[in-house]
Coordinates of N, CA and C in Angstrom, one line a residue:
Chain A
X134 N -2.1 -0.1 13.3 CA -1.6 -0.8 12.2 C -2.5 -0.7 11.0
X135 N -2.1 -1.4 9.6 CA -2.9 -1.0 8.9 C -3.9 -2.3 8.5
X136 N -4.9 -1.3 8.3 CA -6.0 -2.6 8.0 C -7.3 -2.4 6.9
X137 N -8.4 -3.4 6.5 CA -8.6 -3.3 5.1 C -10.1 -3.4 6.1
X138 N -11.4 -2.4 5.6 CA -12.8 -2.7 5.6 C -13.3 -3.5 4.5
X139 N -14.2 -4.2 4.6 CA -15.4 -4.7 3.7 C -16.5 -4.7 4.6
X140 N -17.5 -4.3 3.2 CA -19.1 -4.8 3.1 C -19.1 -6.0 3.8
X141 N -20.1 -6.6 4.8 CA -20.6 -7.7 5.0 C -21.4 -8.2 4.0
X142 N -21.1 -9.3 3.7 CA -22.5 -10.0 3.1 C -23.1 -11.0 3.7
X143 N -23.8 -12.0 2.8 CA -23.7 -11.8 1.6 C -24.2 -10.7 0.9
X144 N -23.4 -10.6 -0.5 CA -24.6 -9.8 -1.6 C -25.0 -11.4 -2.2
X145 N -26.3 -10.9 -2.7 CA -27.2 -12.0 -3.3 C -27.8 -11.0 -4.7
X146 N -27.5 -11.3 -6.1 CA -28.3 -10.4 -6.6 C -28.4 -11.7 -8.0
X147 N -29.0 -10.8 -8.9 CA -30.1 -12.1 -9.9 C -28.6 -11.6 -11.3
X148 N -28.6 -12.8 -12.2 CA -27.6 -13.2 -13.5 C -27.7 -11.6 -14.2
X149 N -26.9 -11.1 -14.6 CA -26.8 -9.4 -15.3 C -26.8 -8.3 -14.3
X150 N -27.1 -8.7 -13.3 CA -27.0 -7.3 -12.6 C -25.7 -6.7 -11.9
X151 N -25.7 -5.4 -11.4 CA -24.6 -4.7 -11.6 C -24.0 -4.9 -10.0
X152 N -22.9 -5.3 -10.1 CA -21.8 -5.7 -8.6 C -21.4 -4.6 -8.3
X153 N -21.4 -4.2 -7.2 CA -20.4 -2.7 -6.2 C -20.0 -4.0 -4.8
X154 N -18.6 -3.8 -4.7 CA -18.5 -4.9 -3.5 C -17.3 -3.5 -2.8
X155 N -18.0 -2.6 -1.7 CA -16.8 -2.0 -0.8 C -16.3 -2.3 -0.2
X156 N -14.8 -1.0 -0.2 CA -13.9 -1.4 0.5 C -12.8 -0.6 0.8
X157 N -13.3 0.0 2.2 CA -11.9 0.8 2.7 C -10.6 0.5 3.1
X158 N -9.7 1.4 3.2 CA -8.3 0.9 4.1 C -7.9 1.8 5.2
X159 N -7.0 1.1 5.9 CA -6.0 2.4 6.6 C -4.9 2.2 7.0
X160 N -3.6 2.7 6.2 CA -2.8 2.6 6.2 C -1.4 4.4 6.4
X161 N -0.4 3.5 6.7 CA 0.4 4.9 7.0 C 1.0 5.5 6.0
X162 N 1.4 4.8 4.6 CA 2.3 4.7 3.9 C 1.4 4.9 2.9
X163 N 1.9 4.3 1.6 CA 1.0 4.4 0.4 C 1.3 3.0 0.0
X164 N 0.3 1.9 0.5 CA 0.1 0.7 0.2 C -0.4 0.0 -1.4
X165 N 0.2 -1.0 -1.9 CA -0.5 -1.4 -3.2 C -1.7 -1.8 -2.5
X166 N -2.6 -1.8 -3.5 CA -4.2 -3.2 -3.1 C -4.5 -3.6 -4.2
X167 N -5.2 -4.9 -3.8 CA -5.9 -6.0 -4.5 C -7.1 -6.6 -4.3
X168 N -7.4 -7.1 -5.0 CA -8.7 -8.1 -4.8 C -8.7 -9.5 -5.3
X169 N -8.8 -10.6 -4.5 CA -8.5 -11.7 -4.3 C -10.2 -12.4 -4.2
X170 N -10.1 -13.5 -5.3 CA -11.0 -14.3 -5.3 C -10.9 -15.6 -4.7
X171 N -11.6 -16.1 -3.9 CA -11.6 -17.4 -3.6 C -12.9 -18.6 -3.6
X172 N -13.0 -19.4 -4.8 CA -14.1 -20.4 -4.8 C -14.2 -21.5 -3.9
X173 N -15.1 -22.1 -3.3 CA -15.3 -23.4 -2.6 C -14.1 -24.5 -2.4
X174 N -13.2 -24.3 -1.3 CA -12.4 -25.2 -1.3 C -11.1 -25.2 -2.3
X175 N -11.0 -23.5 -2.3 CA -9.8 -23.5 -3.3 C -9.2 -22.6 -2.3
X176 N -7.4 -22.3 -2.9 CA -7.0 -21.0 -2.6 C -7.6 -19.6 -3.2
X177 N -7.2 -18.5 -2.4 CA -7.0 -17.7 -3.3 C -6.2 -17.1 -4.4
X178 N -7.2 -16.2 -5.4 CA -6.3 -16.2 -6.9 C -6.4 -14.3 -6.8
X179 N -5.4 -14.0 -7.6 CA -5.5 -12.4 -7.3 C -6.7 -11.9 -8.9
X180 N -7.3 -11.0 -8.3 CA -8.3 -10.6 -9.5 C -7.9 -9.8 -10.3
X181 N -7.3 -8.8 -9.4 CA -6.5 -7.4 -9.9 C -6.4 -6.5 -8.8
X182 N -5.2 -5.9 -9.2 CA -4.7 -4.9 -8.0 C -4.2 -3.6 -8.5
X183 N -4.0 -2.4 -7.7 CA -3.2 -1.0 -8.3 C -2.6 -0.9 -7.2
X184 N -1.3 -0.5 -8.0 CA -0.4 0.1 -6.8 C 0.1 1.2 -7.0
X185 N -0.6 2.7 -7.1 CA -0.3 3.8 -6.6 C -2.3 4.6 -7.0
X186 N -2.2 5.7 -6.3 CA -3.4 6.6 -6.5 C -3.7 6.6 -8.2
X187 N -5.2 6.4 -8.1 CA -5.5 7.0 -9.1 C -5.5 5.8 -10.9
X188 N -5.2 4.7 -10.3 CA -5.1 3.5 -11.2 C -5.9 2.9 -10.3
X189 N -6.2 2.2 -11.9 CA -7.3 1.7 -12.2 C -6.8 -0.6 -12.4
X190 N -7.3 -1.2 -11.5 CA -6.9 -2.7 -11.6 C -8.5 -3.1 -12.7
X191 N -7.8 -4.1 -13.5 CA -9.4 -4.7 -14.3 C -9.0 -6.2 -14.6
X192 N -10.1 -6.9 -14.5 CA -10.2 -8.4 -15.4 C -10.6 -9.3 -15.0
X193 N -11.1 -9.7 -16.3 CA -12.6 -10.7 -16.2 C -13.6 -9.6 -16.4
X194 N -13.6 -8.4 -16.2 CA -15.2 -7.7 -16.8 C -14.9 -6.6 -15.4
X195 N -14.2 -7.5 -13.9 CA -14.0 -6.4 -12.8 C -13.3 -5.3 -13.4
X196 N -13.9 -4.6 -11.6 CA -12.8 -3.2 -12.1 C -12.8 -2.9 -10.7
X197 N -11.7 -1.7 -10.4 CA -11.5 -1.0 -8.9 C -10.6 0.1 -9.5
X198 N -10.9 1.4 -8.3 CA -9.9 2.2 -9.1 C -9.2 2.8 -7.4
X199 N -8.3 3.1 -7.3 CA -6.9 3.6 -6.3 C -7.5 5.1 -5.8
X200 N -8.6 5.0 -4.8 CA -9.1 6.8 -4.4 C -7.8 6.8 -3.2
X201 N -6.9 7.8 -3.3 CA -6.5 8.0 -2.3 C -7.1 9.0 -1.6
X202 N -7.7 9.6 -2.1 CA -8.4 10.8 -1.2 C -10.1 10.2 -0.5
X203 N -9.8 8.9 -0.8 CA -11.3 8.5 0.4 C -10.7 7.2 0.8
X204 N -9.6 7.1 0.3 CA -9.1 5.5 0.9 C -10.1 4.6 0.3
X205 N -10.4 4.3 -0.6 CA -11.1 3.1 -1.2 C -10.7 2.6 -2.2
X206 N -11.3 1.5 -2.4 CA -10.7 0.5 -3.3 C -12.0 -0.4 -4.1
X207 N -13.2 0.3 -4.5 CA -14.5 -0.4 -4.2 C -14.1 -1.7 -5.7
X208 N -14.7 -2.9 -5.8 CA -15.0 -3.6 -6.6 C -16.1 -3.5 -7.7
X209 N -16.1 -3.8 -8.7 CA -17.3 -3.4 -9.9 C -17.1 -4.5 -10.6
X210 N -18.3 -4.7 -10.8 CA -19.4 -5.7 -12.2 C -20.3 -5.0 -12.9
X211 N -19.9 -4.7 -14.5 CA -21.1 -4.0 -15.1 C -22.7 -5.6 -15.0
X212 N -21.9 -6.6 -14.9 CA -22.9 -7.6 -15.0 C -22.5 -9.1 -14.3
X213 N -22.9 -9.4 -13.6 CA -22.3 -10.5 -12.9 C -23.2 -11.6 -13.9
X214 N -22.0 -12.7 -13.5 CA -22.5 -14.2 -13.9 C -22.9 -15.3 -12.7
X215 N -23.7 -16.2 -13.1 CA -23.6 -17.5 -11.6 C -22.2 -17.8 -11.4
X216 N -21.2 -17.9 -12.3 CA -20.0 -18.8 -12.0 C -19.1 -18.1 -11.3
X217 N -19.7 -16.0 -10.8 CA -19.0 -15.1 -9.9 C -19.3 -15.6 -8.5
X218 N -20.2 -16.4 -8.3 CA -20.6 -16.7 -6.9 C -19.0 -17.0 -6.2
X219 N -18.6 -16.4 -5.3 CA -17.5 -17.2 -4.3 C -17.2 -15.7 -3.1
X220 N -16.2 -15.9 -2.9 CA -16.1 -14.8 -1.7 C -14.6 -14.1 -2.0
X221 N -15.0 -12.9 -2.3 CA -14.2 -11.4 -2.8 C -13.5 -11.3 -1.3
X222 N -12.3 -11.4 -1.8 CA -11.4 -10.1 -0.4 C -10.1 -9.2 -1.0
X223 N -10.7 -7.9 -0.3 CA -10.3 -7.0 -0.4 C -8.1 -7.1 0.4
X224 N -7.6 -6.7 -0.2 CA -6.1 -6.6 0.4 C -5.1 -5.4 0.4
X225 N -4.4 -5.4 1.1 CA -3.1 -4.1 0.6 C -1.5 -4.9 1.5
X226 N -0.9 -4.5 0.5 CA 0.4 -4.6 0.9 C 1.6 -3.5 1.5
X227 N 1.8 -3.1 2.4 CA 2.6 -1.8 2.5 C 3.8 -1.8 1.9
X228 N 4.2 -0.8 0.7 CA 5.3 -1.2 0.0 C 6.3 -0.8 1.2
X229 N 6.5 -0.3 2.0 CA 7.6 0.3 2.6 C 8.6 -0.8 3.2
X230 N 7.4 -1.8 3.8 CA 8.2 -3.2 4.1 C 9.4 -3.9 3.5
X231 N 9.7 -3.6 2.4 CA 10.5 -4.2 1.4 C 9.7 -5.8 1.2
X232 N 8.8 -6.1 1.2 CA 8.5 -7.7 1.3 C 6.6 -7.0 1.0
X233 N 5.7 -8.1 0.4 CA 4.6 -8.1 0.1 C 3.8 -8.7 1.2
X234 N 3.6 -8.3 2.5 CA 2.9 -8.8 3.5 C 1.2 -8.4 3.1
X235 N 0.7 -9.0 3.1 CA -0.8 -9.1 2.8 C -1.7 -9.3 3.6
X236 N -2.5 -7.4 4.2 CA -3.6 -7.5 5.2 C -4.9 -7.7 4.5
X237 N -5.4 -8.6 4.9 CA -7.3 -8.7 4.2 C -8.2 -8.5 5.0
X238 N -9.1 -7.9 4.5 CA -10.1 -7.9 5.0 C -11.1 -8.9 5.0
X239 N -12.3 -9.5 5.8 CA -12.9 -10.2 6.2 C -13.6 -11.3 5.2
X240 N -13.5 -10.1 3.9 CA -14.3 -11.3 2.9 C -15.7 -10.7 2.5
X241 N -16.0 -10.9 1.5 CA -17.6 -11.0 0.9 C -18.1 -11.4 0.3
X242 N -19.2 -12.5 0.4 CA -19.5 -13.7 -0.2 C -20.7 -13.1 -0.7
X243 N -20.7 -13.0 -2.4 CA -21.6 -13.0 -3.6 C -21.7 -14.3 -4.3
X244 N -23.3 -14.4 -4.0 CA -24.3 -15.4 -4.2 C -24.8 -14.7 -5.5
X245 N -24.5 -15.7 -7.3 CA -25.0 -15.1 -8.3 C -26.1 -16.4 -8.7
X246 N -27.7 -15.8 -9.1 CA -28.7 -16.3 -9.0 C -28.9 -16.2 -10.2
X247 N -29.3 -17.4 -11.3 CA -30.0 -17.5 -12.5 C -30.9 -16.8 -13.2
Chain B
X264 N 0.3 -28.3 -14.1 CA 0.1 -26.9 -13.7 C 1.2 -27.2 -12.4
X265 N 1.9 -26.1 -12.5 CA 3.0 -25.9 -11.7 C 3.3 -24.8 -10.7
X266 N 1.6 -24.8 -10.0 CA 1.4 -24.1 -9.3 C 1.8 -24.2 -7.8
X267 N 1.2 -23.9 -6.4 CA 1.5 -23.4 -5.1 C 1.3 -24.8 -5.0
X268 N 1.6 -26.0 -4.4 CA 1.2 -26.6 -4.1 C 1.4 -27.3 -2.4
X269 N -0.2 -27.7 -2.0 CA -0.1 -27.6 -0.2 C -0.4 -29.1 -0.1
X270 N 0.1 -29.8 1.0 CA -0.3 -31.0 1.5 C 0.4 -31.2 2.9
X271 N -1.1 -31.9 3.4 CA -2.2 -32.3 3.1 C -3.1 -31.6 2.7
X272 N -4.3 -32.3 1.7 CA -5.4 -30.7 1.8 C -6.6 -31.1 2.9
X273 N -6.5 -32.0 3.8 CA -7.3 -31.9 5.1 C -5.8 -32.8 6.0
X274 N -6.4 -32.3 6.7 CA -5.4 -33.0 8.0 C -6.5 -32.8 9.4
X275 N -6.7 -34.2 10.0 CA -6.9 -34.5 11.3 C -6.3 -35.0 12.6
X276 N -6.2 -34.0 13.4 CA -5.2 -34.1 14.7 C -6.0 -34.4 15.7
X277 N -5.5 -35.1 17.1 CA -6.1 -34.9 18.6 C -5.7 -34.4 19.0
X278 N -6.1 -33.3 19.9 CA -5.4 -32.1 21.3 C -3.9 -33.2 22.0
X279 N -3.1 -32.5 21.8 CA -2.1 -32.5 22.1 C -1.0 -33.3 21.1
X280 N -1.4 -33.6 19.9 CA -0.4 -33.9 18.8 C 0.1 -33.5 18.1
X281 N 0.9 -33.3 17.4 CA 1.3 -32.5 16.2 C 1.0 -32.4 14.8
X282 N 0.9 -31.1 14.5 CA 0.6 -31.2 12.5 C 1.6 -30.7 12.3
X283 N 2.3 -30.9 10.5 CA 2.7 -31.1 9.9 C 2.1 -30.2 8.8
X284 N 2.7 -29.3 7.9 CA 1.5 -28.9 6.9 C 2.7 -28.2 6.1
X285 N 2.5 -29.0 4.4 CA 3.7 -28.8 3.9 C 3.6 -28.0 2.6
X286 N 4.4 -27.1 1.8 CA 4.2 -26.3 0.8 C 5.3 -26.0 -0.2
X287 N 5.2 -26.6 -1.1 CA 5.8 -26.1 -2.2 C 5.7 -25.1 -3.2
X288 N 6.7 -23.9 -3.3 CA 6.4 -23.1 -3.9 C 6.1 -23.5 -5.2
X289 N 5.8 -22.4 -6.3 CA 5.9 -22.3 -8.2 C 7.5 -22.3 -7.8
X290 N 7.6 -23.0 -9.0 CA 9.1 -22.7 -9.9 C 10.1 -21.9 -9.5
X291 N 11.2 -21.5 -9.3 CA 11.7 -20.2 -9.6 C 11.3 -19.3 -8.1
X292 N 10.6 -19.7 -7.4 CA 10.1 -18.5 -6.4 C 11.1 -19.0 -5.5
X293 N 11.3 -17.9 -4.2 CA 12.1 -18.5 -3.5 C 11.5 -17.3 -2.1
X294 N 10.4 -17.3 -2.5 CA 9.6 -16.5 -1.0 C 8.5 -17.0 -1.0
X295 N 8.3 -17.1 0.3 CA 7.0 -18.1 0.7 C 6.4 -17.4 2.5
X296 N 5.0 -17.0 2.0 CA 4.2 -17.3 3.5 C 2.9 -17.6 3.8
X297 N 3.4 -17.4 5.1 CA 1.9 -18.4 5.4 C 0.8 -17.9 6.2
X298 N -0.2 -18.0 6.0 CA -1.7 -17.4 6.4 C -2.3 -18.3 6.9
X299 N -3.3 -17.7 7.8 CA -4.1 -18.5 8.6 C -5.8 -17.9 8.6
X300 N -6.5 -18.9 8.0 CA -8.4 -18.2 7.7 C -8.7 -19.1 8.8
X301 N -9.6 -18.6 9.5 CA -10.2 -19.0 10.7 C -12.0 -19.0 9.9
X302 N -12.6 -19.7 10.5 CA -13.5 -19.6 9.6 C -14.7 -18.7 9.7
X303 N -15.3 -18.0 8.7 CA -15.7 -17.0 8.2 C -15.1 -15.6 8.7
X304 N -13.9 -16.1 8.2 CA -13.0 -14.6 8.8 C -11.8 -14.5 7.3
X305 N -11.2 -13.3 7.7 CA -10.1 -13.3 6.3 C -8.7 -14.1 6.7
X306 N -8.1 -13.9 5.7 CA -6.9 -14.6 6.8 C -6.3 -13.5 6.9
X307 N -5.1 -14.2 8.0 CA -4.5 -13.5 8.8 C -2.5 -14.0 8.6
X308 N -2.1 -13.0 8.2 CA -0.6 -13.1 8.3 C 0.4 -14.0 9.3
X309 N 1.1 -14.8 8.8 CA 1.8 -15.3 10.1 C 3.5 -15.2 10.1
X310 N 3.9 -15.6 8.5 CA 5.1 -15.9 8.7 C 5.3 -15.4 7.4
X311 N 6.9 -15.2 6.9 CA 7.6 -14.3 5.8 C 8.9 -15.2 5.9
X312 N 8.9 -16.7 4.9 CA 10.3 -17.2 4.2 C 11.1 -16.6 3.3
X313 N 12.6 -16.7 3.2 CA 13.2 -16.9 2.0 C 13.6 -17.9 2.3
X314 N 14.6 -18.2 1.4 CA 15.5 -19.9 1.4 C 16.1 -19.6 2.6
X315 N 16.0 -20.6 3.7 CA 16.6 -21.1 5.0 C 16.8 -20.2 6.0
X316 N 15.9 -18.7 6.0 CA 15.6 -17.5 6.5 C 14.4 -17.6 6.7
X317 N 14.3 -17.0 8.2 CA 12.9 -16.2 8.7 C 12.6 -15.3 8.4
X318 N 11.8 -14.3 7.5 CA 12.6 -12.6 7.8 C 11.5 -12.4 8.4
X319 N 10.3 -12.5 8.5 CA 9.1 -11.9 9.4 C 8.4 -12.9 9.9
X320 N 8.2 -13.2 11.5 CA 7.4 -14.1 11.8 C 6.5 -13.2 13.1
X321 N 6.3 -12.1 12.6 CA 5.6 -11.3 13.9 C 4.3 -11.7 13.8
X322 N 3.2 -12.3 12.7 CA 2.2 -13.4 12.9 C 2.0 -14.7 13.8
X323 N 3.4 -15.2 14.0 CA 3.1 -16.5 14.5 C 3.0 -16.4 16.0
X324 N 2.1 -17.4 16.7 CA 2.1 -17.4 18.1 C 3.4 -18.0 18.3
X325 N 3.3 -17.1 19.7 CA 4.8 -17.4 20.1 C 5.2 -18.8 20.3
X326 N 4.2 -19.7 20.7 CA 4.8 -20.9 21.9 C 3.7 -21.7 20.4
X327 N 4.3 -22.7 20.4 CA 3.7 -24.3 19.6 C 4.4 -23.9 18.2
X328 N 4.2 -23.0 17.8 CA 4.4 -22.9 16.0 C 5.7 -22.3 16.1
X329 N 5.5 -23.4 14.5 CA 7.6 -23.0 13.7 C 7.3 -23.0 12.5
X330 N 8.2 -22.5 11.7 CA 8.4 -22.7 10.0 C 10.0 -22.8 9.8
X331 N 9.7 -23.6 8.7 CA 11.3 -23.8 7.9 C 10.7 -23.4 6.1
X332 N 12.3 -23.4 5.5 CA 11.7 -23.2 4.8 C 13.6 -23.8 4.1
X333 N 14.0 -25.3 4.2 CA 15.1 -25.4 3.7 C 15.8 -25.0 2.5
X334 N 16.5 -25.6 2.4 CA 17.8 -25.1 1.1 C 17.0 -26.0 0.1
X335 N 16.8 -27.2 0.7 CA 16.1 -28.4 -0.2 C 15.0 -28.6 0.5
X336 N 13.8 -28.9 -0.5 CA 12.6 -29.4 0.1 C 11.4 -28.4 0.3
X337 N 10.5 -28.7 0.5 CA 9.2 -27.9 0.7 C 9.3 -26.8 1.9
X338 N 8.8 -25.6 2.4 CA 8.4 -25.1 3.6 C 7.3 -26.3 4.4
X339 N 7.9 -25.7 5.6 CA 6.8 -26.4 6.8 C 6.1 -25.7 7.9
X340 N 4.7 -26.1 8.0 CA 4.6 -24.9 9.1 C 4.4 -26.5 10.3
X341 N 4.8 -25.7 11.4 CA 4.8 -27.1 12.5 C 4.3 -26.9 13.9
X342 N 3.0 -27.7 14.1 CA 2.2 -26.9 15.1 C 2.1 -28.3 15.9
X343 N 3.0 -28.4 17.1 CA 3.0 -28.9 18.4 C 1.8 -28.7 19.4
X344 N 1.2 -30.1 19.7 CA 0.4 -29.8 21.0 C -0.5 -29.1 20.6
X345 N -1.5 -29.1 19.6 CA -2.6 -28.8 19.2 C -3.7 -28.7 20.4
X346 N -4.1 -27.7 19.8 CA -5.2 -27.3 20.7 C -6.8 -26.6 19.9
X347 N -7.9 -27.0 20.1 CA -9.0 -27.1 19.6 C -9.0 -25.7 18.2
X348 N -8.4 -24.9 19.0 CA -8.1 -23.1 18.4 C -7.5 -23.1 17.1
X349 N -6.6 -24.3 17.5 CA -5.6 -24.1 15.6 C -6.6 -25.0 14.9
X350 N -7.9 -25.2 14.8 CA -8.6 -25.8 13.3 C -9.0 -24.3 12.8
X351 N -8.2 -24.4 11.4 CA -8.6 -23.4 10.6 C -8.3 -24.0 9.3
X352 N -8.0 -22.8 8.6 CA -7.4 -23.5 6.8 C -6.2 -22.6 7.0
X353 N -5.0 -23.5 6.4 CA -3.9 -22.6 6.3 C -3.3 -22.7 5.1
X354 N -3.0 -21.1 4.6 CA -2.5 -21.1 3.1 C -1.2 -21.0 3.0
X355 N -0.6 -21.2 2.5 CA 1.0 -20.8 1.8 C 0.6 -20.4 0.6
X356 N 1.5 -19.1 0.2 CA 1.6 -18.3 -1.2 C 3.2 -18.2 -1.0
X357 N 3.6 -18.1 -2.6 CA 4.5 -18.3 -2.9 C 5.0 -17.1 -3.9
X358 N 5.9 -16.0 -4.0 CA 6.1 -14.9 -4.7 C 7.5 -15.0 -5.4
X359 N 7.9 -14.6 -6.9 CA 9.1 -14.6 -7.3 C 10.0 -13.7 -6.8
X360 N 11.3 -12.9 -7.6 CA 11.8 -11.8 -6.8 C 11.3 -10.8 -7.5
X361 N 11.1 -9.4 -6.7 CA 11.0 -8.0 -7.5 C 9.3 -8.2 -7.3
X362 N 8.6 -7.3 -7.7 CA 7.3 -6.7 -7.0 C 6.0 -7.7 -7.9
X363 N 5.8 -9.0 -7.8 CA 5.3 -9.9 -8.3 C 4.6 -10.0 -7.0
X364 N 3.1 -10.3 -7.9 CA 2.5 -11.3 -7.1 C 2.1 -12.2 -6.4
X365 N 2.0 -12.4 -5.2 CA 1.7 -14.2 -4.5 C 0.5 -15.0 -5.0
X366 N 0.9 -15.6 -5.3 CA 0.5 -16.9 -5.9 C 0.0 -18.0 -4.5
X367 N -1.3 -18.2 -4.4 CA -1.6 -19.2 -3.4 C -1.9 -20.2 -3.4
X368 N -1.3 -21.5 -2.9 CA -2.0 -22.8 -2.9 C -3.9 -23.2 -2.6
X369 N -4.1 -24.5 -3.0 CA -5.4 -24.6 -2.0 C -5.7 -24.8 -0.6
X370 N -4.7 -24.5 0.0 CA -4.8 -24.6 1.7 C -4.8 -26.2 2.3
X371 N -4.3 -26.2 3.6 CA -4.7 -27.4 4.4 C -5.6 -26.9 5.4
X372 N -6.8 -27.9 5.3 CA -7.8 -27.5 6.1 C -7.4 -28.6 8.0
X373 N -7.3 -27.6 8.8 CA -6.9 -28.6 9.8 C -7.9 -28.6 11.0
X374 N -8.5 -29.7 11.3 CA -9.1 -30.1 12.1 C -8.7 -31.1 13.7
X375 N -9.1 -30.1 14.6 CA -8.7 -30.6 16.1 C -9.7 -31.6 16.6
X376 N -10.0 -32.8 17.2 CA -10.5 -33.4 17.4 C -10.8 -33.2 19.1

């Protein structure tokens, strides 16, 4: 079936520095993906997603771009803030389903330091 | 703000009672499901509403759990005879029609006693 890798963390890095949060998939079809933030005791909120090769999802400063040819989906910060601290998950939907079923992956919790 | 909204946002049960855990979609949506985060894990798929339709419940365990999702009224996820295993946080997202987004509540966090 299909399913989504992440980085374990935490990442822990210091206020300005540069975010890479990976993230593979594997799927049969040609799945949309997303990345999904979630803070302390909240739901999740979507960050940004692409749904076909080669596009590029952005906002808030993130970015990810659609490799179909390595299956990845990696997350980017030219500069994180403290108020990025919470836990990134990686997602994909298989459009084939006709419905948006949502596999995630495990999560990774970025700790941003003053 | 007229967003996902879940209640309870904690719920406490004893082994062998029932929870209750209720979700109203945004506005206008009329598809709703429900996820299950186990803790320090991602979540996990369970169920696939429309109005007064199941269309995918190949997530849910077979025996204790049900959802509705009436003509009137909130979705329900409904877990009989609890057992230590079902404390987790459970989300409901809620999606309009055509290739939109899910939109997620803040979860009920449910705890087995």
């Amino acid at each position: 079936g299909d399913s989504v890798t992440q980085m374990e963390g935490p990442v822990t890095l210091s206020e300005e520095a540069f975010l890479t949060i990976n993230c593979t998939y594997t799927a049969t079809g040609y799945p949309s993906l997303f990345w999904y933030v979630q803070y302390p005791g909240e739901g999740l909120q979507l960050l940004l997603k692409a749904t076909k090769a080669d596009d590029k999802g952005s906002n808030k400063g993130f970015e990810a771009t659609y490799r179909k040819e390595t299956t990845s989906f990696h997350l980017e910060k030219g500069s994180v803030q403290v108020s990025d601290s919470a836990v990134y998950f990686c997602a994909l939907s298989d459009s084939n389903t006709g419905f948006q079923k949502l596999v995630f992956g495990t999560g990774t919790r970025l700790l941003v330091s003053p | 703000n007229a967003g996902v909204m879940q209640n309870p946002r904690h719920l406490v049960r004893r082994r062998g009672q029932e929870a209750r855990l209720r979700c109203s979609p945004m506005k206008g949506h009329s598809h709703v499901y429900w996820y299950r985060q186990l803790p320090e894990e991602g979540l996990k798929f369970m169920v696939y509403l429309q109005k007064e339709n199941i269309i995918d419940e190949s997530g849910m365990p077979k025996e204790r759990f049900s959802a509705e999702f009436p003509k009137e009224g909130p979705s329900i996820l409904r877990i009989q005879q609890v057992v230590r295993g079902d404390s987790a946080a459970y989300f409901c997202a809620s999606q309009g029609d055509g290739n939109q987004p899910q939109h997620f509540g803040d979860g009920t966090r449910l705890s087995i006693l």
